[in-house]
mmCIF file of C-alpha atoms in Angstrom:
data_model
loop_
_atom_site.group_PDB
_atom_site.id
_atom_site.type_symbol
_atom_site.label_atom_id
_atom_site.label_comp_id
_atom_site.label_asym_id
_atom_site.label_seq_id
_atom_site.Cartn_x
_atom_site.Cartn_y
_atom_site.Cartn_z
ATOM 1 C CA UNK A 1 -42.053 339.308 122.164
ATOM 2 C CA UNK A 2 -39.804 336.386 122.426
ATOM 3 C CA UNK A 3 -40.951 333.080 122.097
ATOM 4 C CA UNK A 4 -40.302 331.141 125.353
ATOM 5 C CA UNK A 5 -38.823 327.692 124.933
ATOM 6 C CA UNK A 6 -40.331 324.531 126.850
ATOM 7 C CA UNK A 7 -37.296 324.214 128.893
ATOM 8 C CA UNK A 8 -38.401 327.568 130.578
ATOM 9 C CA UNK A 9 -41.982 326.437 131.312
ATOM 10 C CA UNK A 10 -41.188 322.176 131.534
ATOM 11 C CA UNK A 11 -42.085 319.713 129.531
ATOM 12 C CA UNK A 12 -45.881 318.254 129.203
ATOM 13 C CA UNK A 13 -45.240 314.163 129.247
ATOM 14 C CA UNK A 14 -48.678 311.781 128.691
ATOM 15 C CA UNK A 15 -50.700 314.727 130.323
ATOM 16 C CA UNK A 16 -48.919 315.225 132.969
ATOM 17 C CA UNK A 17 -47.150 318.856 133.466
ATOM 18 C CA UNK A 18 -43.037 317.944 134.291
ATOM 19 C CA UNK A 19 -41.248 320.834 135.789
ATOM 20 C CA UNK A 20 -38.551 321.774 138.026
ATOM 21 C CA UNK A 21 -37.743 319.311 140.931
ATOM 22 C CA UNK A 22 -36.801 320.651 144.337
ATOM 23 C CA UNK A 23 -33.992 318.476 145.720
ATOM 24 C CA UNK A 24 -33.430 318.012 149.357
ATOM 25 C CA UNK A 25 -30.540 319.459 150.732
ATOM 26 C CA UNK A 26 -28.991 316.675 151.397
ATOM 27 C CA UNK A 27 -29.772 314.748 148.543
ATOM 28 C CA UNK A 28 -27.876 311.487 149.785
ATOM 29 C CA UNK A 29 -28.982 308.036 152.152
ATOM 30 C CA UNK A 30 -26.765 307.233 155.028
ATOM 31 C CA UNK A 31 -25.694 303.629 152.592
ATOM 32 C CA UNK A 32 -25.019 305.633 149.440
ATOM 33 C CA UNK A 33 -22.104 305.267 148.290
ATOM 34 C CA UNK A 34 -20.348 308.355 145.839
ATOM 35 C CA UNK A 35 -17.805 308.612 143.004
ATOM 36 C CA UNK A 36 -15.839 310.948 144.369
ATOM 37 C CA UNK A 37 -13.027 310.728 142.190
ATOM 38 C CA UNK A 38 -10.349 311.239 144.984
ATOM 39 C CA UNK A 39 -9.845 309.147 147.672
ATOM 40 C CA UNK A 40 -11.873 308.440 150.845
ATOM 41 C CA UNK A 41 -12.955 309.758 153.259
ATOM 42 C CA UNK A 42 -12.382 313.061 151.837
ATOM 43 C CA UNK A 43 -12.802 316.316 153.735
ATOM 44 C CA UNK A 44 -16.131 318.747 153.441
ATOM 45 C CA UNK A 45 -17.125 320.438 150.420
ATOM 46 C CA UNK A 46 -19.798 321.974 148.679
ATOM 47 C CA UNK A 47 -21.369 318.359 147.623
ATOM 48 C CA UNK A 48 -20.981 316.509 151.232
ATOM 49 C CA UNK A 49 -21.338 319.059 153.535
ATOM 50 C CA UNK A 50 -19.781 317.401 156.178
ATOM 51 C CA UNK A 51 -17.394 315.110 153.777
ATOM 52 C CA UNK A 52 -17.339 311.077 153.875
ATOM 53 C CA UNK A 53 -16.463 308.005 155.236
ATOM 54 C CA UNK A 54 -13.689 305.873 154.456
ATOM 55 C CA UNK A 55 -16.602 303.929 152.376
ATOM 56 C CA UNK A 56 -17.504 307.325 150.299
ATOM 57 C CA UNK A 57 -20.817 307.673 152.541
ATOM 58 C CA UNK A 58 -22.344 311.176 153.116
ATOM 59 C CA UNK A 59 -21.015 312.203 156.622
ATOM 60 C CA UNK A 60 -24.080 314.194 157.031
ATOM 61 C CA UNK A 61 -26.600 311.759 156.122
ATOM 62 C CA UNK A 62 -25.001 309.256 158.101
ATOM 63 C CA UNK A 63 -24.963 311.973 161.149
ATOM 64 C CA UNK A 64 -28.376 312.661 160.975
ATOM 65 C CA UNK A 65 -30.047 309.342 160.407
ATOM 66 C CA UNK A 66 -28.004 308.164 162.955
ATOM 67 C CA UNK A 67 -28.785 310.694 165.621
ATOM 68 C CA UNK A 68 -32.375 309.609 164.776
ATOM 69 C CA UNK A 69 -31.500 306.282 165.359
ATOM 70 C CA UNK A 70 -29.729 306.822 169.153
ATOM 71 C CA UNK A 71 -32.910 308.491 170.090
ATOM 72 C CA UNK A 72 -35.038 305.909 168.853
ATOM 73 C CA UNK A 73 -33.181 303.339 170.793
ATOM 74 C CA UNK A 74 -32.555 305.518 174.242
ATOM 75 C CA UNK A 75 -36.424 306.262 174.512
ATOM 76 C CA UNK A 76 -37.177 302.890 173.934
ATOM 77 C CA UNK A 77 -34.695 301.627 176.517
ATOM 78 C CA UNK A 78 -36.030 304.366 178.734
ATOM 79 C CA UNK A 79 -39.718 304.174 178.608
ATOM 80 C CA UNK A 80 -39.716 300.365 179.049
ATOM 81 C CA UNK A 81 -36.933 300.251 181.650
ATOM 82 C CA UNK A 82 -38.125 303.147 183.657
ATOM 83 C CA UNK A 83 -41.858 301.199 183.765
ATOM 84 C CA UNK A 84 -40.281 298.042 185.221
ATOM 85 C CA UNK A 85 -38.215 299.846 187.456
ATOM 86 C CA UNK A 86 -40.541 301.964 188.830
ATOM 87 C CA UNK A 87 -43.377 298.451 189.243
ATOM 88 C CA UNK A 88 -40.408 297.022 191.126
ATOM 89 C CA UNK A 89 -39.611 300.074 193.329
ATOM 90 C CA UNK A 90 -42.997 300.646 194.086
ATOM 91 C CA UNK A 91 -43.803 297.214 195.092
ATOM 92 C CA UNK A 92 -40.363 296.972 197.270
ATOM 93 C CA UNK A 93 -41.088 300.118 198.783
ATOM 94 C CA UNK A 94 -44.450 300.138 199.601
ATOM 95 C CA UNK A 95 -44.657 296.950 201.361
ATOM 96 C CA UNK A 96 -41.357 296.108 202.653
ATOM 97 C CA UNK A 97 -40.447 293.360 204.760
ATOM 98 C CA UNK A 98 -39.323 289.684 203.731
ATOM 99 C CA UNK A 99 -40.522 291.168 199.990
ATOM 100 C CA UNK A 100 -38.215 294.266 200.350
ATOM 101 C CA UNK A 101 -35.386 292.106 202.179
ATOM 102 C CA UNK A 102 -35.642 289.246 199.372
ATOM 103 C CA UNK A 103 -35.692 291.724 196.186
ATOM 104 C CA UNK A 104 -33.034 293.527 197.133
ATOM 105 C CA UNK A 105 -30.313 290.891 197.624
ATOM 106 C CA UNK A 106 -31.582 289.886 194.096
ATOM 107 C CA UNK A 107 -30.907 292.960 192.933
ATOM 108 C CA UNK A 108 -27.294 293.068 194.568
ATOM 109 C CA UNK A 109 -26.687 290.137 192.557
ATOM 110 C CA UNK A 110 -28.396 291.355 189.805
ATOM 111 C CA UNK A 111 -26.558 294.854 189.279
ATOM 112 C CA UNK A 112 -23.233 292.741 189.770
ATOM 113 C CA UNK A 113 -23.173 291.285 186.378
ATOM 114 C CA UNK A 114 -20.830 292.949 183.900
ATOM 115 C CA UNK A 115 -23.578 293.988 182.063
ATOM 116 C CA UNK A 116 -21.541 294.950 178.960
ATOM 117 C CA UNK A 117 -19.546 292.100 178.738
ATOM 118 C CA UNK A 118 -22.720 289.803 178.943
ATOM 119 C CA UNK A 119 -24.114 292.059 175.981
ATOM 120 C CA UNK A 120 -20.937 291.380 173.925
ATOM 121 C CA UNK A 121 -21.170 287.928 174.064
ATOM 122 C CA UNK A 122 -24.934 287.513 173.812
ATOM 123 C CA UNK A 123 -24.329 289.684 170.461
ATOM 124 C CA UNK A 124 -21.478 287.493 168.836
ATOM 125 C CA UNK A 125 -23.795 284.742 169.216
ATOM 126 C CA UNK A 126 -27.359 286.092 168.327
ATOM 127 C CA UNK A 127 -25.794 288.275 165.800
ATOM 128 C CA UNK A 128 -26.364 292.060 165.108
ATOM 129 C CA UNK A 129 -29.603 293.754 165.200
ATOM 130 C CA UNK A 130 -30.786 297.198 166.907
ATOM 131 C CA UNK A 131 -34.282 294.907 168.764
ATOM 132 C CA UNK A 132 -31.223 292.501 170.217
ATOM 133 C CA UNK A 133 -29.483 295.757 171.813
ATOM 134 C CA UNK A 134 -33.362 296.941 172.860
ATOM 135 C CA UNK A 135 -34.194 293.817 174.518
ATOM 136 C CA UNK A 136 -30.832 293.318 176.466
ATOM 137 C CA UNK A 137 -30.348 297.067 177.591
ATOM 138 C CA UNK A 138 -33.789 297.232 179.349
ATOM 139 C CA UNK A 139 -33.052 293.717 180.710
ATOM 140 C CA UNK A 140 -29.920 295.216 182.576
ATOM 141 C CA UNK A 141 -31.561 298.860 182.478
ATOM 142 C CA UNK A 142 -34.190 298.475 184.897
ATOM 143 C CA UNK A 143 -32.533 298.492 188.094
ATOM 144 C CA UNK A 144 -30.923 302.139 187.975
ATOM 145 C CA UNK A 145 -34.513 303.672 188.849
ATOM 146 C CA UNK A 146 -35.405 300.564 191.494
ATOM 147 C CA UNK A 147 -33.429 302.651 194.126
ATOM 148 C CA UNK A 148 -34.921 305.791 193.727
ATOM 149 C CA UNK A 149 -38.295 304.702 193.561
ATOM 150 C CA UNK A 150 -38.205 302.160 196.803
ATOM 151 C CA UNK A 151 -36.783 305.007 198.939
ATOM 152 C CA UNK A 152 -39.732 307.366 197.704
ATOM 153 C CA UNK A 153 -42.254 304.615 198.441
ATOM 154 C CA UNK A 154 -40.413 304.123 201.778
ATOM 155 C CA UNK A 155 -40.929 307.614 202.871
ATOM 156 C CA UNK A 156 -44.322 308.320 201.664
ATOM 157 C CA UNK A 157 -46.125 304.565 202.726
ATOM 158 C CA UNK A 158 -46.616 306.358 206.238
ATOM 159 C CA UNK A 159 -48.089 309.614 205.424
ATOM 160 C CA UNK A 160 -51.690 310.772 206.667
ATOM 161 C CA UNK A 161 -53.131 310.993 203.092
ATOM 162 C CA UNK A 162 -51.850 307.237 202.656
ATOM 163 C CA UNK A 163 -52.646 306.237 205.879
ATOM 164 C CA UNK A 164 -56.565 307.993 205.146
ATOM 165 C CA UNK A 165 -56.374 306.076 202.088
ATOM 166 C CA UNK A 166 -56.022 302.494 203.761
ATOM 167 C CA UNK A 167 -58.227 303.536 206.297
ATOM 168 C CA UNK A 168 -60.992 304.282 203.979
ATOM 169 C CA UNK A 169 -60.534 300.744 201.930
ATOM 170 C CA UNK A 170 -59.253 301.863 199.010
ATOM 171 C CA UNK A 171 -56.997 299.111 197.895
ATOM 172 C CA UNK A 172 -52.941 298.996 197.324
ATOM 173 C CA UNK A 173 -52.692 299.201 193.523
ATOM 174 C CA UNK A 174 -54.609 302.744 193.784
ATOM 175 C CA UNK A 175 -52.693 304.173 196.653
ATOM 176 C CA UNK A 176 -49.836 303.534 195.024
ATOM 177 C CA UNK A 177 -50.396 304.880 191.444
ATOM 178 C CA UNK A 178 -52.660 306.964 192.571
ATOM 179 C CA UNK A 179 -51.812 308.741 195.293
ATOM 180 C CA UNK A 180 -47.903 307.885 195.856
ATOM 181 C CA UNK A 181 -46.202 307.756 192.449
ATOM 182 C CA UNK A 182 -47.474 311.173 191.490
ATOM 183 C CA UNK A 183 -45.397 312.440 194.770
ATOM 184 C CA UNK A 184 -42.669 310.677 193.856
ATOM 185 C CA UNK A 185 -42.380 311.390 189.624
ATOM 186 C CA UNK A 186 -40.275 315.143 190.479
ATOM 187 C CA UNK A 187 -37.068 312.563 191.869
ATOM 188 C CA UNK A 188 -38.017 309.934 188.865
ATOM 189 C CA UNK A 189 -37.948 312.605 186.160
ATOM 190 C CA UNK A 190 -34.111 314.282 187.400
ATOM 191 C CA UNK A 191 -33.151 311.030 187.316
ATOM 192 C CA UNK A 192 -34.508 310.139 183.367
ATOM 193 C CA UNK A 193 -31.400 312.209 181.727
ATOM 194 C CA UNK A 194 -29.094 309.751 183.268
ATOM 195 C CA UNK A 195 -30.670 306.541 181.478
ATOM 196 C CA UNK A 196 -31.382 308.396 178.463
ATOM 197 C CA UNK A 197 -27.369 309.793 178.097
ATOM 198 C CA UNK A 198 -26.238 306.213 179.760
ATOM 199 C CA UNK A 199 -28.564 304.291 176.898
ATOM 200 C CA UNK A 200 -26.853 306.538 174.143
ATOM 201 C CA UNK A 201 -23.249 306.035 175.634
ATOM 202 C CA UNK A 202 -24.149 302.342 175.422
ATOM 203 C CA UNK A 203 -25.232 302.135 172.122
ATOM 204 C CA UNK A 204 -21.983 303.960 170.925
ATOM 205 C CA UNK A 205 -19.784 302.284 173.033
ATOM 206 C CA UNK A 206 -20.534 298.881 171.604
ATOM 207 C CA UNK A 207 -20.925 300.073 168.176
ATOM 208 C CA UNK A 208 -17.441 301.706 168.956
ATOM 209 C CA UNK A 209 -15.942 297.888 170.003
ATOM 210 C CA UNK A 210 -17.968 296.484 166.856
ATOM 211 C CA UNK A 211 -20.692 294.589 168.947
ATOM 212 C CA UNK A 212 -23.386 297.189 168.556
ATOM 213 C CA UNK A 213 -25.873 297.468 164.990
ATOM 214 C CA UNK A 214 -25.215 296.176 162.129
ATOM 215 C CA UNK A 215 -21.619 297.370 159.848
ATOM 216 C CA UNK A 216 -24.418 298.959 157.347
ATOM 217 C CA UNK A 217 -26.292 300.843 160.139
ATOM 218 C CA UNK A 218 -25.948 304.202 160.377
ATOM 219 C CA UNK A 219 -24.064 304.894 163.654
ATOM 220 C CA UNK A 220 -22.371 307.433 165.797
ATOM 221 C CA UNK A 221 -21.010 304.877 167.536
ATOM 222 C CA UNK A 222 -19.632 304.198 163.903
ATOM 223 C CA UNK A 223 -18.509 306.978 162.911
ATOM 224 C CA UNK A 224 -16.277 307.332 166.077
ATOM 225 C CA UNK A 225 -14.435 303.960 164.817
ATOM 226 C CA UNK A 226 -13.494 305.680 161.846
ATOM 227 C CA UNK A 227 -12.299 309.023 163.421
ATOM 228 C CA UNK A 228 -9.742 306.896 165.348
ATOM 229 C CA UNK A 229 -8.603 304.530 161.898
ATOM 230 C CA UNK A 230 -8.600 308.039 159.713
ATOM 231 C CA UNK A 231 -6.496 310.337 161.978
ATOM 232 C CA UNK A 232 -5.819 312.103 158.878
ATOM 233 C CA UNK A 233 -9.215 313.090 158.319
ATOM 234 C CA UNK A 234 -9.893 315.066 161.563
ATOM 235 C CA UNK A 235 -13.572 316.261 160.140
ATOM 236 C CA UNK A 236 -14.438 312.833 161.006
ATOM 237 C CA UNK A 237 -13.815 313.206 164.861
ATOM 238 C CA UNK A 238 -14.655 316.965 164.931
ATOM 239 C CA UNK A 239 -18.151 315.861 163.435
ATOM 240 C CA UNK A 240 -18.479 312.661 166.089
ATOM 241 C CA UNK A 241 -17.382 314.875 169.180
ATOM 242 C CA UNK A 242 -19.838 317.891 168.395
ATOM 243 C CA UNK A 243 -22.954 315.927 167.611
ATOM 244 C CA UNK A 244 -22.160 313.864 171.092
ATOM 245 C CA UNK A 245 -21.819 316.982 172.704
ATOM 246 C CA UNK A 246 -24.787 318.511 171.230
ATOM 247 C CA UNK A 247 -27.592 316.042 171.421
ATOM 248 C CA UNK A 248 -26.526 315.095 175.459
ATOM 249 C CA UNK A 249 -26.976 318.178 176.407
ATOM 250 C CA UNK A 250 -30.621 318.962 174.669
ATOM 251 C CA UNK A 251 -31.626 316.162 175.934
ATOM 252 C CA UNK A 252 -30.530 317.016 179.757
ATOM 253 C CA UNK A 253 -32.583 320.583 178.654
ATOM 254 C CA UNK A 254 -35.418 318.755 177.892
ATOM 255 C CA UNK A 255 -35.442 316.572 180.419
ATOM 256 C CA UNK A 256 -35.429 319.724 183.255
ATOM 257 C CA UNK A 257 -37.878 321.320 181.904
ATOM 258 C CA UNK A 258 -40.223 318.304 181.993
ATOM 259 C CA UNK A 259 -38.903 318.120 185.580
ATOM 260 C CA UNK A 260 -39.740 321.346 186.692
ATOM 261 C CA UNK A 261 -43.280 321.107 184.763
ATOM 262 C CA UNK A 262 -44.049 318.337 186.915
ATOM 263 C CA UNK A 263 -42.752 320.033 189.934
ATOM 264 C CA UNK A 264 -45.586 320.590 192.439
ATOM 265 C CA UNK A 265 -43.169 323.168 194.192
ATOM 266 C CA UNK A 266 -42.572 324.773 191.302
ATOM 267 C CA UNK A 267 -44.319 328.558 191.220
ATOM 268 C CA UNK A 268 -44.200 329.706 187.611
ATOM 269 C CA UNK A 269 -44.812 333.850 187.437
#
């Protein structure tokens, strides 16, 4: 029988057993930078899947910490937007009058601020960071639901089971998170793609201009840049296009079939 060496069965180091290691497949950070040996970026091989940057960065690294990243930042924009928006709809829509008439000359002022130029220069004076973007895109975020929600709140303030409601004391905070919202969350949830896709289009578009996250952040907004400065390396806008293309539409997938779950109309077989 032959003897068996210890590189076949590891090595035994302080009592502790070393064997094999079982790499990731992608073995790389989105900030690593590689000796390639050839210039950069540098199309797709066996070692970079997807090929690099013009800084010798994993392409697929990069892609897929920043897709985490976009969805990070457009269901934080989302959730906290959507809340104000619908607290304001409900409010404007529910009791109307001099509140209603008020809040929504506000918010005709409001909605006519060029939000991204405002964002621009609120960025090249605060500097750089992803909580900045956060902060300001739910600031001018919060209005695209208002709309929706007041007209649902309009139409449903004068129904029996409301008017039962009133009649029986309950008070106005209930009746409307109670018994209206629910009524009204089919219309709020088709409209929850749009600020997701719109908060992810944001986030590129500035990173695109150079006013969204930080140069060392991994970004698809980013990686778009470079397709356009690298024309010569087309597996940099191939890459950009598809995983745009891709993650927008799962998310619009999701986002209907949440819809329809919520769907009281809905008759599943």
């Amino acid at each position: 029988m032959d003897a068996i060496s210890s590189d076949d069965l590891g090595v035994e180091v302080e009592g502790f057993y070393e064997g094999w290691m079982i790499w990731p497949p992608v073995p790389y950070s989105y900030d690593t930078p590689n000796d390639l040996g050839r210039s950069a970026p540098s199309p797709p091989d066996a070692s970079h899947w997807l090929g690099t940057d013009d800084t010798t960065r994993d392409v697929l690294a990069r892609v897929i910490y920043g897709f985490r990243l976009s969805i990070l930042f457009a269901l934080v924009v989302t959730i906290f937007a959507s809340i104000i928006g619908i607290l304001a709809g409900a409010i404007q829509g529910y009791f109307g009058g001099w509140l209603d008439l008020l809040f929504q000359r506000f918010l005709e002022v409001f909605s006519a601020l060029p939000s991204l130029y405002v964002i621009i220069i609120l960025t090249a004076i605060l500097g750089r960071s992803f909580w900045l973007l956060v902060t300001l895109s739910i600031i001018f975020g919060w209005p695209a639901l208002t709309g929706l929600i007041r007209a649902e709140f309009f139409r449903a303030r004068n129904f029996e089971y409301v008017r039962a409601a009133q009649a029986l004391g309950v008070n106005n905070w209930t009746i409307m998170m109670r018994h209206i919202l629910p009524n009204a969350m089919v219309a709020t949830l088709t409209f929850l793609p749009f600020i997701v896709t719109g908060a992810i289009s944001t986030l590129a578009g500035l990173d695109f201009l150079g006013f969204g996250l930080p140069s060392s952040s991994p970004s698809l907004g980013e990686l778009s840049q470079q397709a356009k400065l690298n024309l010569q390396s087309p597996h940099l806008g191939f890459t950009a296009f598809f995983v745009f293309t891709i993650m927008l539409s799962l998310l619009v997938f999701i986002f209907e079939g949440v819809r329809d779950a919520f769907d009281p109309r809905k008759v599943f077989s």
